[in-house]
Short mmCIF file of C-alpha atoms and ligand atoms in Angstrom, two decimals:
data_model
loop_
_atom_site.label_atom_id
_atom_site.label_comp_id
_atom_site.label_asym_id
_atom_site.label_seq_id
_atom_site.Cartn_x
_atom_site.Cartn_y
_atom_site.Cartn_z
CA MET A 1 55.22 112.63 95.46
CA LYS A 2 58.14 113.72 95.88
CA LYS A 3 60.84 113.32 92.93
CA PHE A 4 64.71 113.62 93.23
CA LYS A 5 67.25 114.25 90.51
CA VAL A 6 70.50 111.75 90.55
CA ALA A 7 73.41 111.83 89.09
CA ALA A 8 74.66 108.14 88.60
CA LEU A 9 78.72 108.20 87.70
CA ALA A 10 79.98 104.76 87.62
CA GLY A 11 83.25 105.16 86.93
CA ASP A 12 85.84 102.58 86.58
CA GLY A 13 86.78 98.82 87.28
CA ILE A 14 83.67 97.39 89.24
CA GLY A 15 81.91 100.93 89.61
CA PRO A 16 79.44 99.88 86.66
CA GLU A 17 78.64 96.58 87.70
CA VAL A 18 78.05 97.65 91.43
CA MET A 19 76.20 100.56 90.21
CA ARG A 20 73.77 98.40 88.07
CA GLU A 21 72.67 96.30 91.21
CA ALA A 22 72.64 99.63 93.51
CA ILE A 23 70.19 101.18 90.80
CA LYS A 24 67.92 98.25 90.70
CA VAL A 25 67.79 98.20 94.62
CA LEU A 26 66.82 102.33 94.41
CA ARG A 27 63.91 101.30 91.91
CA ALA A 28 62.69 98.29 94.12
CA THR A 29 62.68 100.98 96.89
CA GLU A 30 60.72 103.32 94.85
CA LYS A 31 57.95 101.05 94.24
CA LYS A 32 57.33 100.45 98.01
CA PHE A 33 58.15 104.07 99.04
CA ASP A 34 56.63 107.38 97.81
CA PHE A 35 59.05 108.84 95.89
CA THR A 36 60.93 108.40 92.58
CA THR A 37 64.21 109.37 91.23
CA GLU A 38 65.09 110.62 87.71
CA ILE A 39 68.65 108.96 87.55
CA THR A 40 70.94 110.35 85.06
CA GLU A 41 74.18 108.19 83.99
CA ALA A 42 77.33 110.44 82.93
CA PRO A 43 81.10 109.00 82.45
CA VAL A 44 83.81 109.78 84.91
CA GLY A 45 87.40 108.74 85.80
CA TRP A 46 89.15 106.92 82.88
CA ALA A 47 85.46 106.53 81.50
CA GLY A 48 85.55 110.22 81.31
CA ILE A 49 88.74 110.50 79.51
CA ASP A 50 87.78 107.74 77.13
CA ALA A 51 84.24 109.49 76.20
CA ALA A 52 85.54 113.34 76.53
CA GLY A 53 89.41 113.67 76.96
CA LYS A 54 89.04 114.33 81.07
CA ALA A 55 88.60 112.64 84.04
CA LEU A 56 85.44 115.06 85.12
CA PRO A 57 84.18 115.81 81.87
CA ASP A 58 82.41 119.40 81.70
CA ALA A 59 78.93 117.74 80.94
CA THR A 60 79.31 115.66 83.92
CA LEU A 61 80.25 118.34 85.99
CA GLU A 62 77.23 120.35 84.76
CA LEU A 63 74.82 117.47 85.50
CA CYS A 64 76.00 117.30 88.87
CA LYS A 65 75.44 120.63 89.32
CA LYS A 66 72.06 120.36 88.22
CA SER A 67 71.29 117.27 90.37
CA ASP A 68 69.85 116.82 94.04
CA SER A 69 72.85 113.97 94.72
CA ILE A 70 75.65 112.21 93.04
CA LEU A 71 75.69 108.48 93.65
CA PHE A 72 79.62 107.59 92.61
CA GLY A 73 80.90 104.27 91.89
CA SER A 74 84.75 104.57 91.98
CA VAL A 75 87.36 105.79 89.60
CA GLY A 76 91.39 105.14 89.21
CA LEU A 77 93.23 102.64 87.75
CA PRO A 78 96.71 102.90 88.77
CA ASP A 79 98.20 100.59 85.75
CA ARG A 80 96.56 102.68 83.07
CA ASP A 81 98.39 105.22 81.00
CA PRO A 82 101.50 106.31 83.09
CA THR A 83 102.01 109.36 80.77
CA ILE A 84 98.86 111.17 81.73
CA PRO A 85 100.11 113.85 84.35
CA LYS A 86 99.29 113.38 88.12
CA GLU A 87 96.86 116.29 88.35
CA GLU A 88 94.81 115.30 85.32
CA ARG A 89 94.42 111.37 86.69
CA PRO A 90 91.02 110.47 88.03
CA GLU A 91 91.93 110.68 91.90
CA ARG A 92 92.62 114.51 91.77
CA ALA A 93 91.00 115.37 88.47
CA ALA A 94 87.56 113.89 89.30
CA LEU A 95 87.21 112.70 93.03
CA LEU A 96 89.06 115.15 94.98
CA ARG A 97 87.82 117.71 92.48
CA ILE A 98 84.15 117.04 93.19
CA ARG A 99 84.80 116.89 96.79
CA LYS A 100 86.54 120.49 96.95
CA GLU A 101 83.92 121.78 94.15
CA PHE A 102 80.74 120.98 96.18
CA GLY A 103 82.75 121.90 99.58
CA LEU A 104 81.97 118.37 100.83
CA PHE A 105 83.70 118.61 103.88
CA ALA A 106 82.10 116.10 106.21
CA ASN A 107 82.71 112.32 105.03
CA LEU A 108 80.66 109.78 107.12
CA ARG A 109 81.65 105.80 106.84
CA PRO A 110 79.63 103.89 108.95
CA VAL A 111 81.19 100.61 109.84
CA GLN A 112 79.38 97.42 110.83
CA LEU A 113 80.08 93.93 111.52
CA PRO A 114 76.63 92.20 111.23
CA LYS A 115 76.51 88.83 113.33
CA ALA A 116 76.34 86.69 110.34
CA LEU A 117 79.40 87.90 109.02
CA ALA A 118 81.47 87.19 112.27
CA HIS A 119 83.77 84.70 110.69
CA ALA A 120 84.86 87.49 107.88
CA CYS A 121 86.27 89.64 110.80
CA PRO A 122 89.84 89.09 110.98
CA LEU A 123 89.93 89.40 114.85
CA ALA A 124 89.41 86.41 117.23
CA LYS A 125 85.62 86.29 118.22
CA GLU A 126 86.39 87.77 122.00
CA ARG A 127 87.54 90.76 120.58
CA GLN A 128 84.53 91.37 118.57
CA GLY A 129 82.04 91.68 121.81
CA ASP A 130 78.72 91.86 120.66
CA GLY A 131 79.41 93.60 117.65
CA ILE A 132 81.29 96.06 115.96
CA ASP A 133 79.41 99.38 115.13
CA ILE A 134 81.59 102.49 114.55
CA LEU A 135 80.94 105.76 112.58
CA VAL A 136 84.28 107.33 111.06
CA VAL A 137 83.62 111.18 110.70
CA ARG A 138 86.26 111.91 108.26
CA GLU A 139 87.41 115.70 107.39
CA LEU A 140 87.44 115.70 103.73
CA THR A 141 88.58 119.00 102.14
CA GLY A 142 91.59 119.85 103.95
CA GLY A 143 95.03 118.49 105.48
CA MET A 144 97.48 117.15 103.53
CA TYR A 145 95.25 116.44 100.62
CA PHE A 146 94.74 120.14 99.59
CA GLY A 147 96.99 121.67 101.83
CA GLN A 148 99.91 124.28 99.52
CA PRO A 149 102.93 124.00 98.69
CA LYS A 150 102.31 120.58 97.25
CA LYS A 151 105.02 119.81 94.80
CA THR A 152 107.93 117.90 93.89
CA GLU A 153 111.47 119.50 93.26
CA ASP A 154 114.07 118.64 90.89
CA LEU A 155 117.13 118.74 93.38
CA GLY A 156 119.42 117.87 90.36
CA GLY A 157 121.64 114.68 90.05
CA GLY A 158 118.79 112.63 90.19
CA ASN A 159 117.60 113.96 93.53
CA PHE A 160 113.96 115.17 94.22
CA ARG A 161 112.03 116.75 97.46
CA ALA A 162 108.28 115.86 97.71
CA ILE A 163 106.51 118.52 99.58
CA ASP A 164 102.80 118.24 101.01
CA THR A 165 101.53 120.30 103.57
CA MET A 166 99.14 119.58 106.44
CA VAL A 167 96.90 122.68 107.10
CA TYR A 168 93.96 123.25 109.16
CA THR A 169 92.32 126.45 110.18
CA THR A 170 89.83 126.83 113.41
CA PRO A 171 86.60 127.17 111.39
CA GLU A 172 87.50 124.02 109.42
CA ILE A 173 88.15 121.82 112.55
CA GLU A 174 84.72 123.46 114.15
CA ARG A 175 82.58 122.42 111.26
CA ILE A 176 83.49 118.79 111.15
CA ALA A 177 83.67 118.58 115.00
CA HIS A 178 80.19 119.94 115.15
CA VAL A 179 78.72 117.01 112.65
CA ALA A 180 80.81 114.38 114.76
CA PHE A 181 79.00 115.68 117.97
CA LYS A 182 75.76 115.74 116.46
CA ALA A 183 76.14 112.08 115.02
CA ALA A 184 77.43 110.85 118.20
CA GLN A 185 74.38 112.34 119.82
CA LEU A 186 71.92 110.17 117.62
CA ARG A 187 74.21 107.00 118.84
CA ARG A 188 76.17 105.78 121.78
CA LYS A 189 76.82 109.28 122.63
CA LYS A 190 80.72 108.53 122.77
CA LEU A 191 83.40 110.43 120.76
CA THR A 192 86.96 109.74 120.12
CA SER A 193 88.84 112.34 118.62
CA ILE A 194 92.20 111.37 116.41
CA ASP A 195 95.00 113.36 116.27
CA LYS A 196 99.02 113.24 116.62
CA ALA A 197 98.86 116.18 119.05
CA ASN A 198 102.44 114.94 120.48
CA VAL A 199 104.22 115.82 117.35
CA LEU A 200 101.95 117.87 114.79
CA GLU A 201 101.14 121.61 115.02
CA ASN A 202 98.10 120.47 113.26
CA GLY A 203 97.30 117.66 116.31
CA ILE A 204 97.65 120.59 119.06
CA LEU A 205 94.91 122.99 117.22
CA TRP A 206 92.70 120.03 116.21
CA ARG A 207 92.55 118.64 120.07
CA GLU A 208 92.02 122.43 121.54
CA VAL A 209 89.21 123.11 118.99
CA VAL A 210 87.72 119.74 119.13
CA THR A 211 87.52 120.12 122.91
CA ARG A 212 86.04 123.51 123.02
CA VAL A 213 83.46 122.47 120.17
CA GLY A 214 82.60 119.68 122.85
CA LYS A 215 81.47 122.22 125.57
CA ASN A 216 78.53 122.53 123.52
CA TYR A 217 77.50 118.75 123.60
CA PRO A 218 77.51 117.98 127.34
CA ASP A 219 75.78 114.70 126.95
CA VAL A 220 78.53 113.30 124.74
CA THR A 221 81.58 111.68 126.36
CA LEU A 222 84.79 113.09 124.70
CA GLU A 223 88.19 111.32 124.53
CA HIS A 224 91.56 111.86 122.35
CA MET A 225 93.68 109.56 121.11
CA PHE A 226 96.68 109.56 119.16
CA VAL A 227 96.36 108.10 115.64
CA ASP A 228 98.87 105.55 116.06
CA ASN A 229 96.97 104.35 119.42
CA GLY A 230 94.19 104.44 117.53
CA ALA A 231 95.25 102.22 114.79
CA MET A 232 96.33 99.76 117.34
CA GLN A 233 93.10 100.13 119.48
CA LEU A 234 90.93 99.07 116.41
CA MET A 235 92.65 96.18 116.45
CA LEU A 236 92.58 95.14 120.24
CA ARG A 237 89.33 96.56 121.09
CA PRO A 238 86.99 97.82 118.40
CA THR A 239 84.27 97.76 120.44
CA GLN A 240 85.18 100.73 122.41
CA PHE A 241 84.49 102.97 119.58
CA ASP A 242 81.01 104.60 118.68
CA VAL A 243 82.32 107.78 116.60
CA MET A 244 85.86 108.13 115.59
CA LEU A 245 86.85 111.70 114.39
CA CYS A 246 89.58 112.10 112.10
CA GLU A 247 91.25 114.73 109.64
CA ASN A 248 91.40 113.86 106.16
CA MET A 249 94.37 111.40 105.90
CA PHE A 250 94.14 109.62 109.02
CA GLY A 251 90.24 109.26 108.24
CA ASP A 252 91.33 107.58 105.03
CA ILE A 253 93.78 105.02 106.60
CA LEU A 254 91.49 104.34 109.92
CA SER A 255 88.31 103.95 107.83
CA ASP A 256 89.89 101.10 105.83
CA GLU A 257 91.50 99.20 108.86
CA ALA A 258 87.87 99.41 110.53
CA ALA A 259 86.51 98.05 107.10
CA ALA A 260 88.57 95.33 107.36
CA ILE A 261 87.60 94.77 110.94
CA ALA A 262 83.96 94.71 109.80
CA GLY A 263 84.40 92.11 107.21
CA SER A 264 85.47 93.48 103.95
CA LEU A 265 86.02 96.77 102.37
CA GLY A 266 83.24 95.83 99.97
CA MET A 267 80.40 96.58 102.78
CA LEU A 268 81.61 100.06 103.59
CA PRO A 269 79.29 103.01 102.19
CA SER A 270 80.18 106.62 102.39
CA ALA A 271 78.33 110.08 102.43
CA SER A 272 80.10 113.41 101.86
CA LEU A 273 78.33 116.26 102.61
CA GLY A 274 78.53 120.18 102.35
CA ALA A 275 77.41 122.80 104.93
CA THR A 276 73.79 122.13 105.49
CA SER A 277 72.23 118.95 106.76
CA ASN A 278 68.52 119.51 106.54
CA GLU A 279 66.33 117.82 104.24
CA ASN A 280 67.28 117.74 100.62
CA THR A 281 70.80 118.39 101.46
CA PHE A 282 73.02 118.24 98.55
CA GLY A 283 75.33 114.95 98.94
CA PHE A 284 78.00 112.43 97.34
CA TYR A 285 77.69 108.68 97.88
CA GLU A 286 80.20 106.11 97.21
CA PRO A 287 81.42 103.30 98.30
CA ALA A 288 84.88 103.55 100.32
CA GLY A 289 86.38 100.77 98.52
CA GLY A 290 88.30 101.18 94.84
CA THR A 291 87.86 99.97 91.33
CA ALA A 292 89.55 96.32 92.35
CA PRO A 293 90.55 96.00 88.66
CA ASP A 294 91.56 92.55 89.18
CA ILE A 295 87.84 91.35 89.56
CA ALA A 296 86.35 94.04 87.21
CA GLY A 297 83.68 92.67 84.94
CA LYS A 298 83.67 89.41 86.23
CA ASN A 299 80.54 89.27 88.50
CA LEU A 300 82.65 89.12 91.48
CA ALA A 301 82.35 92.37 93.01
CA ASN A 302 80.33 92.91 96.50
CA PRO A 303 77.67 95.39 95.55
CA ILE A 304 76.84 96.05 99.29
CA ALA A 305 78.72 98.93 99.67
CA GLN A 306 77.10 100.54 96.49
CA ILE A 307 73.47 99.72 97.96
CA LEU A 308 74.27 101.02 101.20
CA SER A 309 75.58 104.12 99.58
CA VAL A 310 72.05 104.52 98.39
CA ALA A 311 70.34 104.00 101.77
CA LEU A 312 72.62 107.07 102.96
CA MET A 313 71.51 109.14 100.08
CA LEU A 314 67.73 108.80 100.63
CA ARG A 315 68.70 109.38 104.39
CA HIS A 316 70.83 112.38 104.25
CA SER A 317 69.86 114.21 101.15
CA PHE A 318 66.33 113.14 100.61
CA GLY A 319 65.12 112.68 104.62
CA LEU A 320 63.55 109.43 103.74
CA ASN A 321 64.30 107.40 106.74
CA ASP A 322 62.21 104.51 106.28
CA ALA A 323 63.36 103.85 102.67
CA ALA A 324 66.84 104.14 103.91
CA ALA A 325 66.18 101.74 106.73
CA ALA A 326 64.32 99.34 104.44
CA ILE A 327 67.24 99.08 102.49
CA GLU A 328 69.56 98.52 105.16
CA ARG A 329 67.36 95.44 106.41
CA ALA A 330 67.20 94.09 102.99
CA VAL A 331 71.04 93.75 102.86
CA LYS A 332 70.82 92.21 106.31
CA THR A 333 68.32 89.82 105.30
CA ALA A 334 70.37 88.85 102.42
CA ILE A 335 72.75 88.22 104.27
CA GLU A 336 71.00 86.19 106.85
CA ALA A 337 69.76 84.09 104.08
CA GLY A 338 73.54 82.98 103.28
CA ASN A 339 74.26 84.98 100.22
CA ARG A 340 77.94 85.95 100.00
CA THR A 341 80.17 87.35 97.39
CA GLY A 342 83.56 85.93 97.40
CA ASP A 343 85.22 88.83 99.87
CA ILE A 344 82.64 87.60 102.80
CA PHE A 345 82.33 83.65 101.99
CA SER A 346 83.89 81.43 104.03
CA ALA A 347 83.67 77.53 103.03
CA SER A 348 83.35 76.60 106.88
CA GLU A 349 79.55 78.33 107.02
CA ALA A 350 76.95 75.84 106.60
CA ASN A 351 74.17 77.79 105.17
CA ALA A 352 76.51 79.88 102.84
CA ARG A 353 76.18 80.10 99.34
CA LYS A 354 79.03 81.89 97.27
CA VAL A 355 76.73 84.21 94.71
CA GLY A 356 77.67 86.81 92.35
CA THR A 357 77.12 90.83 92.07
CA ARG A 358 74.11 90.45 90.28
CA GLU A 359 72.50 87.84 92.36
CA MET A 360 73.51 89.51 95.47
CA GLY A 361 71.81 92.61 94.08
CA ASP A 362 68.76 90.44 93.27
CA ALA A 363 68.61 88.92 96.68
CA ILE A 364 68.70 92.72 98.17
CA ALA A 365 65.96 94.23 95.68
CA ALA A 366 63.94 91.21 96.05
CA ALA A 367 64.02 91.73 100.03
CA VAL A 368 63.16 95.32 100.03
C1 LIG B 401 88.94 106.93 99.66
C2 LIG B 401 89.96 106.75 98.68
C3 LIG B 401 90.37 108.02 98.16
C4 LIG B 401 90.87 108.94 99.24
C5 LIG B 401 91.35 108.00 96.84
C6 LIG B 401 90.86 107.18 95.78
C7 LIG B 401 91.96 109.52 96.36
O1 LIG B 401 91.02 106.00 99.36
O2 LIG B 401 88.00 107.67 99.20
O3 LIG B 401 89.04 106.59 100.77
O4 LIG B 401 92.27 108.94 99.46
O5 LIG B 401 90.12 109.80 99.83
MG1 LIG B 402 90.84 105.49 101.36
#
């Protein structure tokens, strides 16, 4: 029987309660398919600061290195302790650090609006067409998030100068472009590359390199779109998109927009992968939404993004395609049966029932 080591880092806010449901669903899936996982939980984020004085405690990082994959919750509580320097806060010291440390340059965010959730989409019915199904491929270890210099200078007299630097090299663009083209080949074979080539040097290079890489994928239709237009087109005609390829910051922004169109940020899983994508690829799996401190600990959070992140882990890191598909089907079944957390609930739906985090997890585990 195949056995995998998973580091489960629940983190802050709603992290622990959605992680609990994800592990429940993972356990149910193991019973049906021929694999087992050894899950080790460890603190990260503010939980790491509380437990070991660091957002990414050394022991947690060691555990990650010894694991086949990381199942991550979410980190960051903007209102907590403003005296802790920004470099030590969970967003940078844990999340961005792990992305960089493990070279996880390819972030996949599949956005799907299930038919049963058409009401949760803020767009008019006619804009939803036959359904929205987009894969955002976001570059995750370059661009403005990591470019140097990155600092704030004191100009005196109460004035400051903040600098972030957008940097991309040809190889960085090439490798993420290959990931996006390969993903498009397995889907509807259309790739929209997002850039700002009318203003940014980075955009010009991005467009040149993606065009060149595209020559290797003649079966994929490539189009280029400026990011501002991309944001607008997502609102006007989201069904035109199959795969959207974005640099780090544009992908951060557009994936939230796409998730809202697909019903809720609470539905959006993500996979962050490194250099290879054979079987047993090390990967990092997390919901794209945040810690949602306002609803944390109240059994209100939608666990689906975390549960679908487990499905991505089984597919991309463990090569367990059937088990992954079983989880995705189970999510659909639970939704079609009328289970709704608050974020996807509408009183106008005849057969819908408002349920909590735990009940949603139970329904999905049962459906597996
Ligand atoms: C995301 C998040 C992170 C990001 C934050 C929490 C640092 O918004 O994963 O999309 O900006 O990458
Ligand atoms: Mg984001």
